[in-house]
mmCIF file of C-alpha atoms in Angstrom:
data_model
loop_
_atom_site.group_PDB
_atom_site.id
_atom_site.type_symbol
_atom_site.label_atom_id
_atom_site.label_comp_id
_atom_site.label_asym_id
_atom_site.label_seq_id
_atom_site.Cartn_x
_atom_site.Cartn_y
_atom_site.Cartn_z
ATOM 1 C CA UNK A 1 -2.993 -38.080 106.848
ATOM 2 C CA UNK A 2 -3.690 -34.566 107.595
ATOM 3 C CA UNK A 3 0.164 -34.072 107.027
ATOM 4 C CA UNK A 4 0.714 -35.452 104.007
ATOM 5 C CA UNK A 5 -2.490 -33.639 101.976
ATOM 6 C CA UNK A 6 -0.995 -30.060 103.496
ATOM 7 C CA UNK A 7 2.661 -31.647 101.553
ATOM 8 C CA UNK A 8 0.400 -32.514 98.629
ATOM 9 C CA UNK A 9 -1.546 -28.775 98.477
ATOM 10 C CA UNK A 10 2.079 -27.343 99.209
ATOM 11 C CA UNK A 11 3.884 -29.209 96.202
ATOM 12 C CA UNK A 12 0.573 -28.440 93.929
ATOM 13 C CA UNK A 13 0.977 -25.055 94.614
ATOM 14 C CA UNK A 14 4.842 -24.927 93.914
ATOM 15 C CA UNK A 15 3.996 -26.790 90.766
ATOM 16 C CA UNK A 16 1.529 -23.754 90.040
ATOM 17 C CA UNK A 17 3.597 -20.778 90.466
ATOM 18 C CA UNK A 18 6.484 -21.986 88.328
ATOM 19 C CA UNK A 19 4.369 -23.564 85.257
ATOM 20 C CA UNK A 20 2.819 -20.595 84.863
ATOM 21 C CA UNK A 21 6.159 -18.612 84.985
ATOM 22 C CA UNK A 22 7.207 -21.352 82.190
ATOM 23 C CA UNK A 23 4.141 -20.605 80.169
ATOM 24 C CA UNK A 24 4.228 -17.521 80.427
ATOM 25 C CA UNK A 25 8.043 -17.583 79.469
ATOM 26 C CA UNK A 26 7.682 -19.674 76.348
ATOM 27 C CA UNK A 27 4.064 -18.052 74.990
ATOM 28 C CA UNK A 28 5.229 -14.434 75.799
ATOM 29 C CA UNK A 29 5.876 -12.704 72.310
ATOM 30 C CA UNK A 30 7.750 -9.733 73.820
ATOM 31 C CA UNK A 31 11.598 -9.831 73.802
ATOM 32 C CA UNK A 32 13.357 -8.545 77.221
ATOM 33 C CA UNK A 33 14.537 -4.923 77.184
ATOM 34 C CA UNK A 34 17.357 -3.657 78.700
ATOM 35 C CA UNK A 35 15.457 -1.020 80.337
ATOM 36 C CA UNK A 36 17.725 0.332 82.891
ATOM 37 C CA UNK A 37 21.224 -0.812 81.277
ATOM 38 C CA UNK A 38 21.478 -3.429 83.309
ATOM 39 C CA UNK A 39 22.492 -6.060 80.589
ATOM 40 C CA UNK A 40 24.914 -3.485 78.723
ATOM 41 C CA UNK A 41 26.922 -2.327 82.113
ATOM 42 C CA UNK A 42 27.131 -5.978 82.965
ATOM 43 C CA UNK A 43 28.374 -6.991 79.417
ATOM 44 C CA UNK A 44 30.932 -3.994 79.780
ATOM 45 C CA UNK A 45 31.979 -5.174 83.506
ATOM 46 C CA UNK A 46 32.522 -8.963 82.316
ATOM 47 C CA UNK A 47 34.345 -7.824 79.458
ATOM 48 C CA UNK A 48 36.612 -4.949 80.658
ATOM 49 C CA UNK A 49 36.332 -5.840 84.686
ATOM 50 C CA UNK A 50 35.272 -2.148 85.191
ATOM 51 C CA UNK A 51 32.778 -1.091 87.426
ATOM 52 C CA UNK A 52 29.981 1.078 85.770
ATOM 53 C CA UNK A 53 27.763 0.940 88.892
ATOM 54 C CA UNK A 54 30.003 1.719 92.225
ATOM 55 C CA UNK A 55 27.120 0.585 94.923
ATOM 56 C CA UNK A 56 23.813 -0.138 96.283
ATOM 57 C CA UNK A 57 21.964 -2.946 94.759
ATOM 58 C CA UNK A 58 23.039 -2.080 91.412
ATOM 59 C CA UNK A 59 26.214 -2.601 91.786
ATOM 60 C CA UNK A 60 25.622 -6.281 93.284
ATOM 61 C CA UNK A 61 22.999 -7.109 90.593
ATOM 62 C CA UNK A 62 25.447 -5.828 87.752
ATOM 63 C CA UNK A 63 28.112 -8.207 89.601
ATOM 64 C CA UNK A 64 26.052 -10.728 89.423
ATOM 65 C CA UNK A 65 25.149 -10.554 85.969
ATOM 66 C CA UNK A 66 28.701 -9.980 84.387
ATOM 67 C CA UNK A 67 29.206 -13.344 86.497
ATOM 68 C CA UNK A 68 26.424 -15.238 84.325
ATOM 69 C CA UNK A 69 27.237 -13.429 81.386
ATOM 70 C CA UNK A 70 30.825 -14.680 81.163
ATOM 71 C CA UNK A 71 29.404 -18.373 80.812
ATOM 72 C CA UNK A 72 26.545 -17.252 78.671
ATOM 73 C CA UNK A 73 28.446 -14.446 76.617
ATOM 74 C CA UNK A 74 26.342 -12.011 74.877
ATOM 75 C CA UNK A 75 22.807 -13.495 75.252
ATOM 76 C CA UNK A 76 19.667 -11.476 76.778
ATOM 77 C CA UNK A 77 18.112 -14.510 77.190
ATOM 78 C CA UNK A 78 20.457 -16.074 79.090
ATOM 79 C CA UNK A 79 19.265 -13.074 82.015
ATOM 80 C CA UNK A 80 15.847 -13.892 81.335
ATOM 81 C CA UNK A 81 16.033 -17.374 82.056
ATOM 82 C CA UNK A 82 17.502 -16.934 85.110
ATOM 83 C CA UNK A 83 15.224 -13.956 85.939
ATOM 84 C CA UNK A 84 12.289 -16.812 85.848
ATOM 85 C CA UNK A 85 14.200 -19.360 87.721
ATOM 86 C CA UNK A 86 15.429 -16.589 90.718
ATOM 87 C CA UNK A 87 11.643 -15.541 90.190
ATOM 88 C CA UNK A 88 10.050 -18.978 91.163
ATOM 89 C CA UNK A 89 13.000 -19.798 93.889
ATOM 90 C CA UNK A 90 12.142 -16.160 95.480
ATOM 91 C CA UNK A 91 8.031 -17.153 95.708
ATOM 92 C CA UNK A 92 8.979 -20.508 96.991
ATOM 93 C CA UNK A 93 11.824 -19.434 99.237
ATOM 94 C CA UNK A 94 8.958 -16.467 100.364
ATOM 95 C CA UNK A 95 6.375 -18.623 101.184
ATOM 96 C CA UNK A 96 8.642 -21.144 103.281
ATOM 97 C CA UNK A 97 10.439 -18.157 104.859
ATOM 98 C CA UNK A 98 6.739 -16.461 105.934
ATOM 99 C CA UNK A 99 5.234 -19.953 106.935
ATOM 100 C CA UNK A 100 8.051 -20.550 109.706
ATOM 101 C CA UNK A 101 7.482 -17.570 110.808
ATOM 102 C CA UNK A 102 3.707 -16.240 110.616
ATOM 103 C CA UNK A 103 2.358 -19.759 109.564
ATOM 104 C CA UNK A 104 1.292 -21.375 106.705
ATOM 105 C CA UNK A 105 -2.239 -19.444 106.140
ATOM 106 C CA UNK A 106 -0.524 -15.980 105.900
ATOM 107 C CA UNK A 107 2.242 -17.531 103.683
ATOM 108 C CA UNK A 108 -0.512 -18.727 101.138
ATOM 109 C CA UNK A 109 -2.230 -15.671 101.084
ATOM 110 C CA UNK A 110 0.651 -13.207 100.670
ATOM 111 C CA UNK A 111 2.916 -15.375 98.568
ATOM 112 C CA UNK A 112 -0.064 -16.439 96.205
ATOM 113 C CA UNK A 113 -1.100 -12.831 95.798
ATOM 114 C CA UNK A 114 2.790 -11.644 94.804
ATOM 115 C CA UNK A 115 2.676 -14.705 92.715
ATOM 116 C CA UNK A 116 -0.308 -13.427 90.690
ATOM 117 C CA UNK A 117 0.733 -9.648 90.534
ATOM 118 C CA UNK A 118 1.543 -8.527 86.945
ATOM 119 C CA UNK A 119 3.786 -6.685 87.737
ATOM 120 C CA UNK A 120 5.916 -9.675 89.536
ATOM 121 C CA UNK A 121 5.027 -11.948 86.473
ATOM 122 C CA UNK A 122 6.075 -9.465 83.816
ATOM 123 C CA UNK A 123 9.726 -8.175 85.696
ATOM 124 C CA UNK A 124 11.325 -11.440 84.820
ATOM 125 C CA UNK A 125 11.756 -10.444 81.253
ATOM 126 C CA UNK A 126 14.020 -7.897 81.350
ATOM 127 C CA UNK A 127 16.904 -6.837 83.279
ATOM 128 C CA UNK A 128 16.175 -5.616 86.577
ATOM 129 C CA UNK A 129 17.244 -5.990 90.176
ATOM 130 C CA UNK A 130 13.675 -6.540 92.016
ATOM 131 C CA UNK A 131 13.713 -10.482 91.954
ATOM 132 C CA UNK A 132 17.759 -10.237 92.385
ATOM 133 C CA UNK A 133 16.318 -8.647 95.663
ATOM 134 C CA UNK A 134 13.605 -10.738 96.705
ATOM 135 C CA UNK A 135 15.387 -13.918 96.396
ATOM 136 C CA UNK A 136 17.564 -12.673 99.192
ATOM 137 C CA UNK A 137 15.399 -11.192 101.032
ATOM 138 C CA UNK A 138 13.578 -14.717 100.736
ATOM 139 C CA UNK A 139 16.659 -16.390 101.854
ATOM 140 C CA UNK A 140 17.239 -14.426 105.195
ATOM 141 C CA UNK A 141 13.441 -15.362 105.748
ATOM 142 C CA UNK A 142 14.035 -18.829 105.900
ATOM 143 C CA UNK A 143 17.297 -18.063 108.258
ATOM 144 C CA UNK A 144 15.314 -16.176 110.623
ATOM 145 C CA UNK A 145 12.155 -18.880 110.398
ATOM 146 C CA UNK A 146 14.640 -21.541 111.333
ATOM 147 C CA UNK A 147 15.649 -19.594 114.253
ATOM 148 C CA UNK A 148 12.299 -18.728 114.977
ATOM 149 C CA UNK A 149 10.794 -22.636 115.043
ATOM 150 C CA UNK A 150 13.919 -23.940 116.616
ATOM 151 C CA UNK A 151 13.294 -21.704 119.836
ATOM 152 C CA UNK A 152 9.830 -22.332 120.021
ATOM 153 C CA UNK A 153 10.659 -26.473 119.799
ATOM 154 C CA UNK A 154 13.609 -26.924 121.751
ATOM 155 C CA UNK A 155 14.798 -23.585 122.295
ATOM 156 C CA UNK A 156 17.700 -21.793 120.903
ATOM 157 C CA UNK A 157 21.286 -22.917 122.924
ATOM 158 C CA UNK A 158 24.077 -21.389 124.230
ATOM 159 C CA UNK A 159 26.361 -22.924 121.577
ATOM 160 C CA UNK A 160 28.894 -21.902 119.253
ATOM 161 C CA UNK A 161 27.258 -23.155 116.140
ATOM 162 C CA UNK A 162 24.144 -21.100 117.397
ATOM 163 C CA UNK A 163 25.657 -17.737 118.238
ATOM 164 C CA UNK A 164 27.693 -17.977 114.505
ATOM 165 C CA UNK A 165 24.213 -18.713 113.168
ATOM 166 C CA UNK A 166 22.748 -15.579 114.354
ATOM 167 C CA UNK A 167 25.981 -13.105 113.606
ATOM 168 C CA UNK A 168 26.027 -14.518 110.054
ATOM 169 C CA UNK A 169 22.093 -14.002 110.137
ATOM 170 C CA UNK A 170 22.471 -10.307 111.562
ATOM 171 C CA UNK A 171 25.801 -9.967 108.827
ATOM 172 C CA UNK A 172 23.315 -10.937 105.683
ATOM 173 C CA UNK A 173 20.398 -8.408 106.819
ATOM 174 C CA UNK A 174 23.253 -5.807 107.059
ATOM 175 C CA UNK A 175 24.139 -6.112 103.417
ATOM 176 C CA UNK A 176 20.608 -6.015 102.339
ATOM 177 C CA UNK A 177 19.916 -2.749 104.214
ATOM 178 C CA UNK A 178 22.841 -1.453 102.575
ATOM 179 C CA UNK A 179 21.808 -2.404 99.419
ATOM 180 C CA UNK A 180 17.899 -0.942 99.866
ATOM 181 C CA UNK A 181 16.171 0.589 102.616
ATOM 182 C CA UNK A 182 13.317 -2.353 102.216
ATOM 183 C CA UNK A 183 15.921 -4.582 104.010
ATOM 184 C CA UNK A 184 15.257 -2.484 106.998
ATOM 185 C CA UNK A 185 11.900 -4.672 107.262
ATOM 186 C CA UNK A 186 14.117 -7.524 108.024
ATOM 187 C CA UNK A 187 14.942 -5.673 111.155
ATOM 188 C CA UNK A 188 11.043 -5.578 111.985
ATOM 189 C CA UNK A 189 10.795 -9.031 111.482
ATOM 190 C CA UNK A 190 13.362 -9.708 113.635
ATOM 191 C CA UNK A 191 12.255 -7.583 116.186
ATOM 192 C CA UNK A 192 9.201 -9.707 116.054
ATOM 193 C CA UNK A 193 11.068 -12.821 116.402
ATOM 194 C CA UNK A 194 12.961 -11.505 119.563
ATOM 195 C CA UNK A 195 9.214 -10.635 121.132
ATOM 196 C CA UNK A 196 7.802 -14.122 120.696
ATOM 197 C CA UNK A 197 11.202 -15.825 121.700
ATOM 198 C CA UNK A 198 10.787 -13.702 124.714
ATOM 199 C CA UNK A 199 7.357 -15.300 126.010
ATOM 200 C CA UNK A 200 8.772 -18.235 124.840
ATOM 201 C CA UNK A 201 11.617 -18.665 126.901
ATOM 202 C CA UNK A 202 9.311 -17.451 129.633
ATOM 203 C CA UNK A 203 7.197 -20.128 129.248
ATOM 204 C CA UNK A 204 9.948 -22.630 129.529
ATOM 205 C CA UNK A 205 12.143 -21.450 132.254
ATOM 206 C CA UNK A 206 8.704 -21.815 134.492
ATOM 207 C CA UNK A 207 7.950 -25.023 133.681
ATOM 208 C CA UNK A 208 11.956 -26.074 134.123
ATOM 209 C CA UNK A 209 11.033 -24.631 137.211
ATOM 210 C CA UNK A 210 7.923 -26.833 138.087
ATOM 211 C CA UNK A 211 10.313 -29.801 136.852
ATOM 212 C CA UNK A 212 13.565 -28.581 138.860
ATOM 213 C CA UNK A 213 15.478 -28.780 136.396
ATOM 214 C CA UNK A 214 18.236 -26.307 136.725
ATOM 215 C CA UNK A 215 21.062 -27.343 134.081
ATOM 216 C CA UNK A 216 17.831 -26.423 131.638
ATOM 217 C CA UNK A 217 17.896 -22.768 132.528
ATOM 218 C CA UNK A 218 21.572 -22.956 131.598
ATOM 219 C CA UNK A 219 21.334 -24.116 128.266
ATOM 220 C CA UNK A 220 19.033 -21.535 126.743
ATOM 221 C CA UNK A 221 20.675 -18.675 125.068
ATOM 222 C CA UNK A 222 18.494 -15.490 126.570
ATOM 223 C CA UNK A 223 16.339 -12.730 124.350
ATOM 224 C CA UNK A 224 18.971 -10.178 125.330
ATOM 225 C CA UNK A 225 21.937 -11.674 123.895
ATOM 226 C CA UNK A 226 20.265 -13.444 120.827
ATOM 227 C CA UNK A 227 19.108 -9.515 120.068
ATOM 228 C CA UNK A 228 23.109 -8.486 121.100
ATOM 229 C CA UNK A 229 23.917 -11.032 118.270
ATOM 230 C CA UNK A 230 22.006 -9.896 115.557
ATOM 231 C CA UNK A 231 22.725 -6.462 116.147
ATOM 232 C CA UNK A 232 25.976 -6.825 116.201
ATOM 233 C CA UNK A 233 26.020 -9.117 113.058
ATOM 234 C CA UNK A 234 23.670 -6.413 111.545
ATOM 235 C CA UNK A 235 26.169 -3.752 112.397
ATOM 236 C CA UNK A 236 29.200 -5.638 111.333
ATOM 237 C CA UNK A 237 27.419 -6.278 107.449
ATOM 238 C CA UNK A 238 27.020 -2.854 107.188
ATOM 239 C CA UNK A 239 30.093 -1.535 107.665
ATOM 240 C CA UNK A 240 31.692 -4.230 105.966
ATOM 241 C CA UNK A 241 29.601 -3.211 102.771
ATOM 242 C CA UNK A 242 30.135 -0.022 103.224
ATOM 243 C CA UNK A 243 33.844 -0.154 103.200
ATOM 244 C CA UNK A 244 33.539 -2.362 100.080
ATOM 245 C CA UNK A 245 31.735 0.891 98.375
ATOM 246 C CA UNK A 246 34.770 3.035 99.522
ATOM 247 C CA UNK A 247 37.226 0.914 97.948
ATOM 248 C CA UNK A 248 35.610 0.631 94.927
ATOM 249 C CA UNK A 249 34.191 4.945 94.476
ATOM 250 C CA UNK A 250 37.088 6.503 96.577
ATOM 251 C CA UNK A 251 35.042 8.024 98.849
ATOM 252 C CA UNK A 252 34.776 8.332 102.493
ATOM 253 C CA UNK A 253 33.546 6.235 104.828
ATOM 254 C CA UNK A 254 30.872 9.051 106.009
#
């Protein structure tokens, strides 16, 4: 019973946080502004395949716009519809990511609060590359949480699937560092992860001891090479970004 009225507060406050991104939406009497050219370079990009931004997270937000905007055309409000949907899916995606991870308390708290900012509420009228951000930021959240809640269940195996899993984790957080330095936070989190995982395992290599049961011990993927992974994935997404940038501005690597 307890379960299902935590599901019932959690789809409530969903339900909240995008009505009143709706309302606000529909009742708002401003029209978006293309404050930082966002709209025009991505109009210019879909329309002549140039590149007016050449990296960073402007250049993948522009991308991504001239991508909308070729099914759209020439619409500003086609960007700020989907600015309020990414906004919602980011808040959602936030407070799922954070939950998994620090637990459901500190994902209310600090999702509601970003939720009721104005400043959150008013940046999905016009062009801009903050909830672009957030919603993957969100995203690699919810890829570390998994990890995070599937170690502390069953623990995280020396697999195949699970090693891909974290080099494709560590590869995303590479590209978002790239893109700001915020994404370095990712690398906190993770961090974090790696510390818990660590008394973890701990925890159940003695009692596989207590049991005797040694093909256990074998199974576990150890701290040391889950942090090997994401490094290395983290490493990899960098570079690979990076190189991406020199192809595209001509420039060296350096």
């Amino acid at each position: 019973m307890k379960k299902k009225t935590q599901i019932l507060l959690i789809c409530l406050w969903g339900l909240a946080v995008a009505g009143s991104r709706i309302l606000f939406f529909f009742f708002n009497r401003r029209s978006a502004v293309d404050t930082y050219e966002y709209f025009t370079n991505a109009m210019i990009q879909a329309e002549k395949s140039s590149t007016p931004f050449s990296s960073g997270l402007a250049h993948a937000y522009t991308e991504f716009l001239s991508n909308l905007l070729r099914f759209t055309g020439n619409r500003i409000e086609a960007v700020s519809i989907c600015q309020m949907v990414i906004q919602i899916l980011w808040i959602i995606f936030l407070f799922v990511g954070i939950g998994m991870i620090f637990g459901k308390i500190t994902a209310a708290v600090s999702a509601t609060i970003l939720a009721s900012l104005p400043v959150v509420i008013n940046s999905m009228l016009d062009p801009s590359t903050e909830n672009f951000y957030m919603l993957h930021m969100s995203l690699v959240l919810i890829l570390l949480g998994i990890f995070c809640l599937q170690t502390k269940r069953k623990g995280w195996y020396e697999r195949r699937l699970c090693e891909g899993y974290l080099l494709a984790s560590g590869f995303y957080i590479g590209v978002i560092c790239i893109w700001n330095y915020v994404g370095f936070c990712l690398i906190i989190v993770s961090a974090y992860i790696l510390i818990c995982n660590y008394f973890v395992l701990r925890e159940k290599i003695r009692v596989q001891k207590e049991k005797k049961e040694e093909k256990f011990n074998h199974q576990i993927m150890g701290v040391f090479y889950q942090g090997f992974l994401l490094f290395i994935g983290i490493a990899v997404g960098m570079f690979a970004t990076l190189m991406k940038y020199t192809g595209t501005t001509g420039q060296t690597l350096v």
